[in-house]
mmCIF file of C-alpha atoms in Angstrom:
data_model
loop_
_atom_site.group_PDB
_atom_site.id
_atom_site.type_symbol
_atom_site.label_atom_id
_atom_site.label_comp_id
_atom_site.label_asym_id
_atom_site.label_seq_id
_atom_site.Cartn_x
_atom_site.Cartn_y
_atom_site.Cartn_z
ATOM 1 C CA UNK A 1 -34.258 10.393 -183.294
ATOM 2 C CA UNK A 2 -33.991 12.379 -180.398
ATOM 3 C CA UNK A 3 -36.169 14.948 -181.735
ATOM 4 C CA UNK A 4 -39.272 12.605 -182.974
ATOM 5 C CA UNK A 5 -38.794 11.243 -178.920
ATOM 6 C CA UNK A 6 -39.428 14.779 -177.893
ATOM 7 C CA UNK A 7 -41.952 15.610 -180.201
ATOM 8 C CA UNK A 8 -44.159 12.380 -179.253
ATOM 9 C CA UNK A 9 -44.074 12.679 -175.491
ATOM 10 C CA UNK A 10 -45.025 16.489 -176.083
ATOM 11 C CA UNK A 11 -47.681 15.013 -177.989
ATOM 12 C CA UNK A 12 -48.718 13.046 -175.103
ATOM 13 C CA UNK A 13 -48.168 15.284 -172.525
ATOM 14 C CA UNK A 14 -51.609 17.285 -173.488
ATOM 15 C CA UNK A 15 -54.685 14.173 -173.377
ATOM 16 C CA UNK A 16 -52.984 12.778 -170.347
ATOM 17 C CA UNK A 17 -53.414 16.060 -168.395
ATOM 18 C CA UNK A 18 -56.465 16.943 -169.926
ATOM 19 C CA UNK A 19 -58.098 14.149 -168.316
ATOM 20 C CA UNK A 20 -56.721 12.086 -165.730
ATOM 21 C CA UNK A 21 -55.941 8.492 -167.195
ATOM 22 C CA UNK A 22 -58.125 5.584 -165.977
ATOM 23 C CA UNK A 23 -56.594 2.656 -165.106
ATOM 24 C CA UNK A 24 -57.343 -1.108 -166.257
ATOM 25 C CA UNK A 25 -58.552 -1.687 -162.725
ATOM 26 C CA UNK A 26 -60.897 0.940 -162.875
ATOM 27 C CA UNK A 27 -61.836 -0.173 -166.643
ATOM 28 C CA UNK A 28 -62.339 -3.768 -165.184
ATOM 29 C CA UNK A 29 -64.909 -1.968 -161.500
ATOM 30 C CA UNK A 30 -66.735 -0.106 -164.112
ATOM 31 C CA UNK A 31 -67.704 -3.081 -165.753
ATOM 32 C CA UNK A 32 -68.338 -4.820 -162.816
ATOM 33 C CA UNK A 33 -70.672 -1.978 -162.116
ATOM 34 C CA UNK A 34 -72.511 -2.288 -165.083
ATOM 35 C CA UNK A 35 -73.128 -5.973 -165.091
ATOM 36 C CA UNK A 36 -73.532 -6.013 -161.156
ATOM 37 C CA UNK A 37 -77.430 -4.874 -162.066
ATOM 38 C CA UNK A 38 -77.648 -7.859 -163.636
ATOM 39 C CA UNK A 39 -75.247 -10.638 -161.625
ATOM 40 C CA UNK A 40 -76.665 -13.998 -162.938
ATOM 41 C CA UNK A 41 -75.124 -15.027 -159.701
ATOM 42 C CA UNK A 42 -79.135 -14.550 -158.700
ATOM 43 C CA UNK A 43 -80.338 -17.045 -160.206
ATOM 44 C CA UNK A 44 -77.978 -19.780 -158.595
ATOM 45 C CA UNK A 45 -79.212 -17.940 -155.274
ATOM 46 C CA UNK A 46 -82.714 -18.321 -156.163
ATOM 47 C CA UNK A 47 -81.999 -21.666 -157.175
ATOM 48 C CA UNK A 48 -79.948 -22.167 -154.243
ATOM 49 C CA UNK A 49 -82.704 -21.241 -152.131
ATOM 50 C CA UNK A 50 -85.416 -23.591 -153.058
ATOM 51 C CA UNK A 51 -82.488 -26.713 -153.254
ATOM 52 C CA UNK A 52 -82.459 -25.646 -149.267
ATOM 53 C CA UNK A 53 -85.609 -25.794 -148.450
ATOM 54 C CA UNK A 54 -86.389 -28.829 -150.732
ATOM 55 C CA UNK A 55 -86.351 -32.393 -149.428
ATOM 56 C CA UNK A 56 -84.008 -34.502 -151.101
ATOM 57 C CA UNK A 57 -81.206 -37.314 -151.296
ATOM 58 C CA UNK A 58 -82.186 -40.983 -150.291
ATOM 59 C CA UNK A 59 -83.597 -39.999 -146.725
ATOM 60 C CA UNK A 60 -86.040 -37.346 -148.142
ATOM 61 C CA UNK A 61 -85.106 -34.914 -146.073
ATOM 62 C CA UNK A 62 -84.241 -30.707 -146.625
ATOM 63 C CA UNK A 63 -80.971 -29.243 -145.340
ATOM 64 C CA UNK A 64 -82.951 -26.706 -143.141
ATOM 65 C CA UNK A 65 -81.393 -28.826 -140.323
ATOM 66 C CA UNK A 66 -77.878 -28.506 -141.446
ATOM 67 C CA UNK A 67 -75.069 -26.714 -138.839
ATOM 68 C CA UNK A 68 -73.320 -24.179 -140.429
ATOM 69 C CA UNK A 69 -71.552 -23.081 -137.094
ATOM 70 C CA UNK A 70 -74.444 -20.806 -135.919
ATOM 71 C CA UNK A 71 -76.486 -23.550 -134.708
ATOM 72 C CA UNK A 72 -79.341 -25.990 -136.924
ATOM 73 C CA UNK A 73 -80.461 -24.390 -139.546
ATOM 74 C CA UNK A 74 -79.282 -20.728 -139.437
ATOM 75 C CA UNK A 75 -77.468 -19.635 -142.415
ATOM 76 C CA UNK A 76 -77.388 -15.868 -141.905
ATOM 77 C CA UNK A 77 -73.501 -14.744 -140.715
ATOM 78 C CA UNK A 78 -72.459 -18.367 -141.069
ATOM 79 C CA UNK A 79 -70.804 -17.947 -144.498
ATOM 80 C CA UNK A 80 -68.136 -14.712 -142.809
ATOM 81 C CA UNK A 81 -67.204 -17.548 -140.176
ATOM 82 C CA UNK A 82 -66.441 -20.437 -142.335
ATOM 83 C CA UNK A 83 -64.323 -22.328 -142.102
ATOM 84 C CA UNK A 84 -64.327 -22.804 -138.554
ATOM 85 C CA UNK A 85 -64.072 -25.878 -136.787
ATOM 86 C CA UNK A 86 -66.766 -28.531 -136.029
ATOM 87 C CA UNK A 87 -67.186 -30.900 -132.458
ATOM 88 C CA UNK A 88 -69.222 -33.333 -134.352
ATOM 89 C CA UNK A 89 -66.912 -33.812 -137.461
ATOM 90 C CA UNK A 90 -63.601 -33.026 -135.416
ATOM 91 C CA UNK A 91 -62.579 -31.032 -138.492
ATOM 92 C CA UNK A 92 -62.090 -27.709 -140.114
ATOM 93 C CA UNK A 93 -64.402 -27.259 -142.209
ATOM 94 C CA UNK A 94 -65.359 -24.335 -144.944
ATOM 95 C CA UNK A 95 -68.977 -24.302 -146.294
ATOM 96 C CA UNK A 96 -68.579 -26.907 -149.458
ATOM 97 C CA UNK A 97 -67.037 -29.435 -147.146
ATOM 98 C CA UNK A 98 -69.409 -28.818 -144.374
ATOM 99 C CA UNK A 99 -72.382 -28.646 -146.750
ATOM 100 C CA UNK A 100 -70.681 -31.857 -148.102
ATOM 101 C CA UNK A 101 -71.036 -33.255 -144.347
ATOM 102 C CA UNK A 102 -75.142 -32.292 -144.299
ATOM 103 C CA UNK A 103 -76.143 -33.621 -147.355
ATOM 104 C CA UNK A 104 -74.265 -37.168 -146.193
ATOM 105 C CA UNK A 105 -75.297 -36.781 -142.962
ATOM 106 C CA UNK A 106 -78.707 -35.714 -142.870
ATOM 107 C CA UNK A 107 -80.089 -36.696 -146.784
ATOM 108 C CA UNK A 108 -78.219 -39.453 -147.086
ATOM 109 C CA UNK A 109 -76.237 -38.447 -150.246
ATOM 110 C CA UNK A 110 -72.214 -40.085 -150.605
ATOM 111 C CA UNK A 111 -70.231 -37.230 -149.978
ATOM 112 C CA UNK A 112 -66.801 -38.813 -151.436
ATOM 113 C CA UNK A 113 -68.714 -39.722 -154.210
ATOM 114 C CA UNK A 114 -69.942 -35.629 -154.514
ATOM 115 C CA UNK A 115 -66.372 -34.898 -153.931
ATOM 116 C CA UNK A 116 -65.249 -36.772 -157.091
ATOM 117 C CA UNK A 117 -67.363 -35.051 -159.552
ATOM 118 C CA UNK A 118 -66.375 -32.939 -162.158
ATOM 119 C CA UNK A 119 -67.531 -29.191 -161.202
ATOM 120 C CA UNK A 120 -70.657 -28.289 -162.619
ATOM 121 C CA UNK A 121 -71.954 -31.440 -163.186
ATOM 122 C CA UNK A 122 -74.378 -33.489 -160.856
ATOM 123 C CA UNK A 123 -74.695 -32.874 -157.375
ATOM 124 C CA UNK A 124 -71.422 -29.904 -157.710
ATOM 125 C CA UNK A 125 -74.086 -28.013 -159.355
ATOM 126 C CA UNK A 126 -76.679 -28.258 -156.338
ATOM 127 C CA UNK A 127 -73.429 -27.492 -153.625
ATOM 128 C CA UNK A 128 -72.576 -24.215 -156.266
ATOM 129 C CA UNK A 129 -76.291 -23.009 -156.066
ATOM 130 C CA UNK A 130 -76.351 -23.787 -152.321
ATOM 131 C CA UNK A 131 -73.237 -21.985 -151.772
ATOM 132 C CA UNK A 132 -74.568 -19.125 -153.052
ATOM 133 C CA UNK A 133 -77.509 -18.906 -151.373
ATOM 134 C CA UNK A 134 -75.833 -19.256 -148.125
ATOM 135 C CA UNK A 135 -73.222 -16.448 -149.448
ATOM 136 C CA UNK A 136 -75.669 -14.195 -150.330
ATOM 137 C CA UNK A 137 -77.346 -14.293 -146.742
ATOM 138 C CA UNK A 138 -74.232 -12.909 -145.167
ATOM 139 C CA UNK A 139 -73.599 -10.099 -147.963
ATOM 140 C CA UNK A 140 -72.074 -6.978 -146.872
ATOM 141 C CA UNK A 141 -71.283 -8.624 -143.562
ATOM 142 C CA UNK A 142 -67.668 -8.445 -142.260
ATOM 143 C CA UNK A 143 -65.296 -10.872 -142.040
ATOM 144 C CA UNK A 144 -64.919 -13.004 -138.669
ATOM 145 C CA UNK A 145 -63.188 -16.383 -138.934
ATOM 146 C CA UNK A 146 -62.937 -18.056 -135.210
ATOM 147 C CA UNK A 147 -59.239 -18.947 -134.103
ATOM 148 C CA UNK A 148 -59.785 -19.890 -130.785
ATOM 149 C CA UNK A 149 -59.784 -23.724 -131.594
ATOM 150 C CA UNK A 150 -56.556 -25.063 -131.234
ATOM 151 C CA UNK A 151 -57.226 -26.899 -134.696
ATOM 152 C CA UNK A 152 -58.201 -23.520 -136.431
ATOM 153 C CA UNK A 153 -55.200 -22.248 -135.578
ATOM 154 C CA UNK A 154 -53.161 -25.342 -136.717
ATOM 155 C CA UNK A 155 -55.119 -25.137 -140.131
ATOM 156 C CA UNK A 156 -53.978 -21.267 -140.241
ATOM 157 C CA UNK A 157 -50.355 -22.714 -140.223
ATOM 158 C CA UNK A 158 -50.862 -25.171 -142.637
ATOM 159 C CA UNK A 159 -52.573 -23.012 -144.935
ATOM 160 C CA UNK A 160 -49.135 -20.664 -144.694
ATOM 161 C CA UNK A 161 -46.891 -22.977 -145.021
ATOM 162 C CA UNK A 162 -49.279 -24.112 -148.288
ATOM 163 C CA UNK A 163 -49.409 -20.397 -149.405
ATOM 164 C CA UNK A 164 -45.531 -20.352 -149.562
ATOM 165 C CA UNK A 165 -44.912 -23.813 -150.354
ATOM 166 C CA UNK A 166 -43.019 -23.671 -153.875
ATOM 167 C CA UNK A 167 -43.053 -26.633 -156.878
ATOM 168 C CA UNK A 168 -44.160 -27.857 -159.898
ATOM 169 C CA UNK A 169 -42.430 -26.984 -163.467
ATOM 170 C CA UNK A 170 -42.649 -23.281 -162.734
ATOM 171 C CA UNK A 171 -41.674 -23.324 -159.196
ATOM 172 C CA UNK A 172 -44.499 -21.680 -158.245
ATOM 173 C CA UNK A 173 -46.531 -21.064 -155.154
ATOM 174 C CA UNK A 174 -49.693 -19.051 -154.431
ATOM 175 C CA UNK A 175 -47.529 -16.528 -152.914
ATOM 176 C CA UNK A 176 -45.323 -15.804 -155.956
ATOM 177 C CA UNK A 177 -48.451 -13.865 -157.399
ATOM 178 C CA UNK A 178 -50.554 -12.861 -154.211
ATOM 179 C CA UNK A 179 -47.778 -12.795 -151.989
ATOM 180 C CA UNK A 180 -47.173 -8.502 -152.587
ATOM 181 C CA UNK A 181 -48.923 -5.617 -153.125
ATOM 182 C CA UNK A 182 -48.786 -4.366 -157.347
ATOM 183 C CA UNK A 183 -48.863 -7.578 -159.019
ATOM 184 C CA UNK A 184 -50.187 -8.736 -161.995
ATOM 185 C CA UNK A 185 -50.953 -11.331 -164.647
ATOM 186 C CA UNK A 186 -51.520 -9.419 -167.860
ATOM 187 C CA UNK A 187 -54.180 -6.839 -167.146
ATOM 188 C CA UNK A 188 -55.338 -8.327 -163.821
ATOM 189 C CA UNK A 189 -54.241 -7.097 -161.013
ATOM 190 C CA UNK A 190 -53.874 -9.728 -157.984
ATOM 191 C CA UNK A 191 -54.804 -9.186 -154.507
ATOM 192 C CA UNK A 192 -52.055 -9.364 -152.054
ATOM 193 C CA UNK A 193 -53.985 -12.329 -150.107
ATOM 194 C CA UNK A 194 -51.509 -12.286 -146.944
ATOM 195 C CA UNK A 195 -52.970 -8.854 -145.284
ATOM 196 C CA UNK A 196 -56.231 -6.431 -145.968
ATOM 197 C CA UNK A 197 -57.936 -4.918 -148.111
ATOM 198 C CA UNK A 198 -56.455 -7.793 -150.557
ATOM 199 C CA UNK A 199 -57.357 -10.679 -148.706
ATOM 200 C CA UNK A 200 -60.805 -9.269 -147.580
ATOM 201 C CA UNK A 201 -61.127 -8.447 -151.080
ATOM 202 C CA UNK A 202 -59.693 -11.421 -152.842
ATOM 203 C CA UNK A 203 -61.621 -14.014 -150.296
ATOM 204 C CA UNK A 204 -64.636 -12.045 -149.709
ATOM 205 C CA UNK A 205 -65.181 -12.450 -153.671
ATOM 206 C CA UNK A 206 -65.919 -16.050 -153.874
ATOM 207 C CA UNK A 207 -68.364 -17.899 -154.570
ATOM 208 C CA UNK A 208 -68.302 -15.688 -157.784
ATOM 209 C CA UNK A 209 -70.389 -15.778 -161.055
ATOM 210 C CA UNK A 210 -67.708 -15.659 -163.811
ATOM 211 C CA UNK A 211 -68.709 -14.401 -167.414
ATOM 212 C CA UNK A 212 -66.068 -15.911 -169.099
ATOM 213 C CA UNK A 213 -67.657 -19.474 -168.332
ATOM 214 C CA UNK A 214 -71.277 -18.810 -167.394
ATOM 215 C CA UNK A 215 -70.883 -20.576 -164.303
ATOM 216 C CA UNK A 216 -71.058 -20.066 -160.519
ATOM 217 C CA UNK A 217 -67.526 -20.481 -158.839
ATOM 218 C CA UNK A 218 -67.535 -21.909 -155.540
ATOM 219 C CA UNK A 219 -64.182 -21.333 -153.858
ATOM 220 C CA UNK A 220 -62.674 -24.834 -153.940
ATOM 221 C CA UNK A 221 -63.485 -24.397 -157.676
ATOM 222 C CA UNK A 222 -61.160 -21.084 -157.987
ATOM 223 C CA UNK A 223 -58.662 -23.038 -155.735
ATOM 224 C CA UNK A 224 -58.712 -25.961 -158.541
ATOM 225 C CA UNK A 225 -57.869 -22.918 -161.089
ATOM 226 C CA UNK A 226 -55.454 -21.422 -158.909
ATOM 227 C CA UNK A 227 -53.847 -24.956 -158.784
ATOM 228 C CA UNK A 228 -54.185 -25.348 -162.645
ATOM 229 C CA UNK A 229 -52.106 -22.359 -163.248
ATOM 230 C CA UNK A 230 -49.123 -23.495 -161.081
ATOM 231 C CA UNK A 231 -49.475 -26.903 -162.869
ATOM 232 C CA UNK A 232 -49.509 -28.340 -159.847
ATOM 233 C CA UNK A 233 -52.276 -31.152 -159.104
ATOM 234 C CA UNK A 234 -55.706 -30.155 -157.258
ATOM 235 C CA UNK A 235 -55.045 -31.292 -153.809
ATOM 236 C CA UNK A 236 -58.802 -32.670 -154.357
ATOM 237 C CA UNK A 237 -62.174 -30.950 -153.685
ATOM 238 C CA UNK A 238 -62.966 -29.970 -149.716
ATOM 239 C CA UNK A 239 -59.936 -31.563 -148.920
ATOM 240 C CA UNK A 240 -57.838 -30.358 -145.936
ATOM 241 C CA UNK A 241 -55.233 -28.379 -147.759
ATOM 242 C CA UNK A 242 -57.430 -26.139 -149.871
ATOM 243 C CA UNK A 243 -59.737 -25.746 -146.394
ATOM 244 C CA UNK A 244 -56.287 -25.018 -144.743
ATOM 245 C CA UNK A 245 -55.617 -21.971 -147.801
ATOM 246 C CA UNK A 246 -59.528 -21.010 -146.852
ATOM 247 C CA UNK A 247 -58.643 -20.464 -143.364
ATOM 248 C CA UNK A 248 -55.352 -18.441 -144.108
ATOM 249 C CA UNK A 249 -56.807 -16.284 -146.620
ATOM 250 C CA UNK A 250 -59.818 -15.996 -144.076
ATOM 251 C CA UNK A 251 -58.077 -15.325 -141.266
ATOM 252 C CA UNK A 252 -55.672 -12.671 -142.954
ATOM 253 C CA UNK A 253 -58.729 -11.319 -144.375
ATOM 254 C CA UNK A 254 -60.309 -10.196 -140.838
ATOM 255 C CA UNK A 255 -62.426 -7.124 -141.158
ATOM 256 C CA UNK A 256 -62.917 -7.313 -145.058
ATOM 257 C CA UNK A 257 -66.448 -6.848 -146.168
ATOM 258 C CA UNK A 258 -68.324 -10.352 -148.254
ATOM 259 C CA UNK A 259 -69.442 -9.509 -151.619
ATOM 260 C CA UNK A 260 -70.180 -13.075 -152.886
ATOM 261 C CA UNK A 261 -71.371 -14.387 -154.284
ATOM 262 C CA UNK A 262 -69.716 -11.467 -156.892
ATOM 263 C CA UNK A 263 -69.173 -11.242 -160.410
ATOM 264 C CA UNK A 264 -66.230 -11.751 -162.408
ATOM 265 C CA UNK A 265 -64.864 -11.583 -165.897
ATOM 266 C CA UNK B 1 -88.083 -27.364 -166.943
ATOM 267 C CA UNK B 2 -85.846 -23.807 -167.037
ATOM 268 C CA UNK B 3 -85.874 -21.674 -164.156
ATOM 269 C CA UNK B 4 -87.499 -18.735 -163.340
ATOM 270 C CA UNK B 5 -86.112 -14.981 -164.412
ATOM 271 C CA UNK B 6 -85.583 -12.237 -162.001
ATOM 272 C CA UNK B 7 -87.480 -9.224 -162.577
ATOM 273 C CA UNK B 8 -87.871 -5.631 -161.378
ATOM 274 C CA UNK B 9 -89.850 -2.915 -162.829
ATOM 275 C CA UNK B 10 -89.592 0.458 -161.084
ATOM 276 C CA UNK B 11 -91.511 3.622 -161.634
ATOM 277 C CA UNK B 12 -90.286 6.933 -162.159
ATOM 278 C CA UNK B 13 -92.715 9.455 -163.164
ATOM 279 C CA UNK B 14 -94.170 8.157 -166.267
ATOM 280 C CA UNK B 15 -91.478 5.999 -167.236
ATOM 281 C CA UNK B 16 -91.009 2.168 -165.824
ATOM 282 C CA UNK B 17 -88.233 0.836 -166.508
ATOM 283 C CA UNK B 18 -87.959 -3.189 -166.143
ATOM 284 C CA UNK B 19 -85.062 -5.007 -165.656
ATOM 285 C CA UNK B 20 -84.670 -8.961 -166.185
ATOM 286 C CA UNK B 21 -82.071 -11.383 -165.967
ATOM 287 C CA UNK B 22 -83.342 -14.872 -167.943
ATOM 288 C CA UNK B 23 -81.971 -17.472 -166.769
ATOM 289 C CA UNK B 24 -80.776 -19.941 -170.014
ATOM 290 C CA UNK B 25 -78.181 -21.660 -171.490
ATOM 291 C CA UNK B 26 -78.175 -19.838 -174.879
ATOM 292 C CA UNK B 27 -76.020 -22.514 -176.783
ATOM 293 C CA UNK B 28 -74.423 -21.015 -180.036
ATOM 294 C CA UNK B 29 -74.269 -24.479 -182.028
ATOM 295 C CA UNK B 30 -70.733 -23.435 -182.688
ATOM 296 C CA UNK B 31 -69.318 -25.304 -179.795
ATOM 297 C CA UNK B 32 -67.959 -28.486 -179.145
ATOM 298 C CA UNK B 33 -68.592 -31.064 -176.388
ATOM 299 C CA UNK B 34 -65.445 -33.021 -175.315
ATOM 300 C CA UNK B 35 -65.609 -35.483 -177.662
ATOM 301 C CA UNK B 36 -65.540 -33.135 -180.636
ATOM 302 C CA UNK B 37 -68.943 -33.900 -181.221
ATOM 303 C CA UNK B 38 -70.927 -30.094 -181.893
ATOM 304 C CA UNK B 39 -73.391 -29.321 -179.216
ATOM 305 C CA UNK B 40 -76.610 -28.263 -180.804
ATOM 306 C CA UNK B 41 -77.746 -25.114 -180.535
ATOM 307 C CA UNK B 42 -80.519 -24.133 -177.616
ATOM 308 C CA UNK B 43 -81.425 -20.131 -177.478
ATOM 309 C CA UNK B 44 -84.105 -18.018 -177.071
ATOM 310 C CA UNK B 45 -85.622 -16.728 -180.341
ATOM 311 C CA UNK B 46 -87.890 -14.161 -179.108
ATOM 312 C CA UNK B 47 -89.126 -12.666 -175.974
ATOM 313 C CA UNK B 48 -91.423 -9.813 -175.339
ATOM 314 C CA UNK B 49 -93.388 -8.242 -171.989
ATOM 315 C CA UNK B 50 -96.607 -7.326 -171.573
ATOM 316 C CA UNK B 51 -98.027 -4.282 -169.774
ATOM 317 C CA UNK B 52 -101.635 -3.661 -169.308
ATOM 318 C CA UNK B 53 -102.979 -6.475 -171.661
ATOM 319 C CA UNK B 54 -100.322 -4.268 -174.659
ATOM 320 C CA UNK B 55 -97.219 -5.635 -175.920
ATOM 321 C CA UNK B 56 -94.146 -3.236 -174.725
ATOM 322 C CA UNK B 57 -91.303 -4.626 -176.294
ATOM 323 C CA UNK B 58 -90.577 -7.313 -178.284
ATOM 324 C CA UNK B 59 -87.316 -8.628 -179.334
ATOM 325 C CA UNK B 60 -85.591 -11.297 -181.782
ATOM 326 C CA UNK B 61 -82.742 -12.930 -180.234
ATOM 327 C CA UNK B 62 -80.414 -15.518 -182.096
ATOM 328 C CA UNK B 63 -77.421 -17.659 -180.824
ATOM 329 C CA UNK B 64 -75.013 -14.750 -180.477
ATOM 330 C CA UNK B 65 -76.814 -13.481 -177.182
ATOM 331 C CA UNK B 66 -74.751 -14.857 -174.118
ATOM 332 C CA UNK B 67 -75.605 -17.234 -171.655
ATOM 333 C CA UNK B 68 -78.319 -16.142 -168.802
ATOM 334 C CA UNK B 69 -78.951 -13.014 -170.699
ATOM 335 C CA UNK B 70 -79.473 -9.732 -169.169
ATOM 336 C CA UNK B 71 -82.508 -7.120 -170.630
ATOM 337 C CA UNK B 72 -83.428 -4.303 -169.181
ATOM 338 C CA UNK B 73 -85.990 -1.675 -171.075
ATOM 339 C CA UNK B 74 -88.164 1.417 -170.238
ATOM 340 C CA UNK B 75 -91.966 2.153 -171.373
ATOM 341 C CA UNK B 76 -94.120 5.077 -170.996
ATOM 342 C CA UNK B 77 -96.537 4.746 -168.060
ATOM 343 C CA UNK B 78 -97.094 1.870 -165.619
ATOM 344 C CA UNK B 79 -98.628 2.356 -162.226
ATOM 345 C CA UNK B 80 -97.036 0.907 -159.060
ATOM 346 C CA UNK B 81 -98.255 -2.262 -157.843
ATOM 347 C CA UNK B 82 -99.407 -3.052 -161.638
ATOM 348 C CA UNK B 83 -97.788 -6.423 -162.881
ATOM 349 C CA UNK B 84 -95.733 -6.589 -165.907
ATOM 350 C CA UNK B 85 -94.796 -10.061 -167.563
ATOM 351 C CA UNK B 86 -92.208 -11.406 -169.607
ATOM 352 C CA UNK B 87 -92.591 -14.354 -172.170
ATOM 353 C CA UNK B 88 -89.893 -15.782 -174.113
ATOM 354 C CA UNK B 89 -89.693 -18.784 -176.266
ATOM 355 C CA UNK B 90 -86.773 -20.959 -177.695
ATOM 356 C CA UNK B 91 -85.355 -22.974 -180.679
ATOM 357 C CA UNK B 92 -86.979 -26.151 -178.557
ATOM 358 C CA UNK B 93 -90.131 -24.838 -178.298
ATOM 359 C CA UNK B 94 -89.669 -24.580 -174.643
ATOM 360 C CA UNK B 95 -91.351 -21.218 -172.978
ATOM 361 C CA UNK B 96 -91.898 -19.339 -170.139
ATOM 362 C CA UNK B 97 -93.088 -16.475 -168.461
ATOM 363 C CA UNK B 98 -92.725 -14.702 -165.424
ATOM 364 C CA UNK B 99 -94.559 -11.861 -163.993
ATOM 365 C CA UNK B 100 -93.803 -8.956 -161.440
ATOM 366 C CA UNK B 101 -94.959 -6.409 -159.568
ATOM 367 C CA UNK B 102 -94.211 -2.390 -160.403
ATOM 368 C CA UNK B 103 -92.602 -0.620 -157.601
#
């Protein structure tokens, strides 16, 4: 026994110095690198884009007005500052809930009504293609959520104490997975989402195309999956918890470089 | 109506190569909807480009190509600032075609 144990790892020994073993991360960038020439993401941007510019809803009017916290109508840098809080709403808000705010606002649309419907059906598919357009604007910018509101720094809190907050059949919580550096589920490995490069990494990722569904992922859409694997229930879309996770990821994710809307497996 | 593809052709000495992403739903009509019913199959069943008024490539897709397909391909010649299109139509009947500049 002892001898066919020798006799294998000498057998191994040889291909694994020959050539320096790649890793399923780097299996996983490489084909992100391939696909990234093609990132279907596009075509929600394009899409996204023309849904901007386009008057709509039951006043008939575009979004070109709408405040993403760099003043009417400016959408370039706005996405690397969300969420951030807003006088005129008194809230925290990240983009889908602020974008949420515009389209009830300004065109008139029900945004509890938005809220309730099933992702990627309705108006969720115009806020997906909207966010990312107004992703894609601030792409390759760095990281720079505001915390000099006293309520941005309350939501930073919040989202903590939600990061380590522990329940559900599993006794989970966000940080039993993202909470250190090395871990895994199967062959993914997790970004540690409390400090950088993870959480510039892991934040600055979303809105993401994924593969696997054919769909743009918005991130209250990758919180509701997050959610869905601790079996926990969705605290509801743009509600103030998951903006509260937004602005602790966010935050902790200072200085991290955007890359959505990305692609993903 | 579908939406619009994305598409770059570059030059590089006398080869262009032209990359498109198509933007479709490519349904297998394997799949079924929530209510177990199957949902009928929608995909593109050819789709070709044009350079110079001459056909330079042509392809036969079925229902096993994924959803907003990605095609890129290469062709002798092409000048910049030339325009290359790209036609495909589906199972429906539905078409469309896009055009771009060379750069």
């Amino acid at each position: 026994m002892k001898w066919s144990l020798m006799g294998l790892a000498a057998l191994c020994v040889l291909p694994l110095s020959a050539a320096a073993q790649k890793s399923t991360a780097d299996g996983i960038a490489e084909y992100r690198a391939m696909l990234q020439d093609g990132n279907p993401a596009e075509l929600f941007e394009a899409r996204g884009e023309g849904l901007w510019k386009q008057a709509r809803g039951p006043k008939n009017v575009s979004l070109e007005k709408c405040d993403l916290g760099k003043g009417p109508g400016v959408v370039k840098g706005a996405f690397v500052e969300l969420p951030r809080y807003f006088a005129d709403t008194q809230r925290v808000q990240d983009l889908e809930s602020r974008l949420l705010t515009c389209m009830e606002t300004q065109q008139g649309f029900n945004a509890a009504e938005i809220a309730k419907t099933p992702f990627g059906a309705g108006e969720q598919k115009t806020l997906e293609s909207l966010v990312a357009f107004i992703s894609a604007e601030s792409r390759d910018m760095t990281f720079n959520l505001p915390q000099s509101h006293s309520q941005e720094k309350l939501a930073y809190e919040v989202g903590k104490r939600l990061f380590y907050l522990r329940g559900g059949p599993y006794d989970f919580s966000c940080a039993s997975c993202h909470g250190e550096d090395g871990k895994r589920v199967r062959l993914q490995d997790l970004p540690n989402l409390t400090k950088n490069p993870g959480a510039g990494n892991g934040f600055g990722a979303w809105p993401a195309y994924r593969v696997s569904s054919g769909e743009l992922w918005s991130m209250q859409r990758r919180l509701n999956d997050c959610y869905r694997q601790q079996r926990f229930p969705f605290p509801g879309f743009a509600s103030d918890a998951t903006i509260a996770l937004g602005v602790y990821m966010g935050v902790n994710g200072k200085g991290g470089v955007s890359t959505a809307p990305a692609l993903k497996r | 109506m579908s939406d619009p593809m994305r598409i770059r052709a570059q030059v590089q000495g006398d080869k262009t190569t032209v990359r498109v992403l198509v933007s479709h739903e490519m349904e297998s009509g394997q799949r079924r909807d929530g209510a177990g019913k199957i949902i009928p199959a929608w995909f593109i069943q050819s789709i070709s480009a044009v350079y110079d008024g001459k056909t330079v490539m042509s392809a036969q897709w079925g229902p096993a190509v994924a959803k907003n397909p990605f095609v890129q391909f290469s062709f002798k010649g092409g000048k910049a600032g030339d325009k290359v299109s790209v036609s495909w139509v589906d199972n429906r009947g539905d078409k469309r075609t896009d055009e771009a500049v060379i750069s």
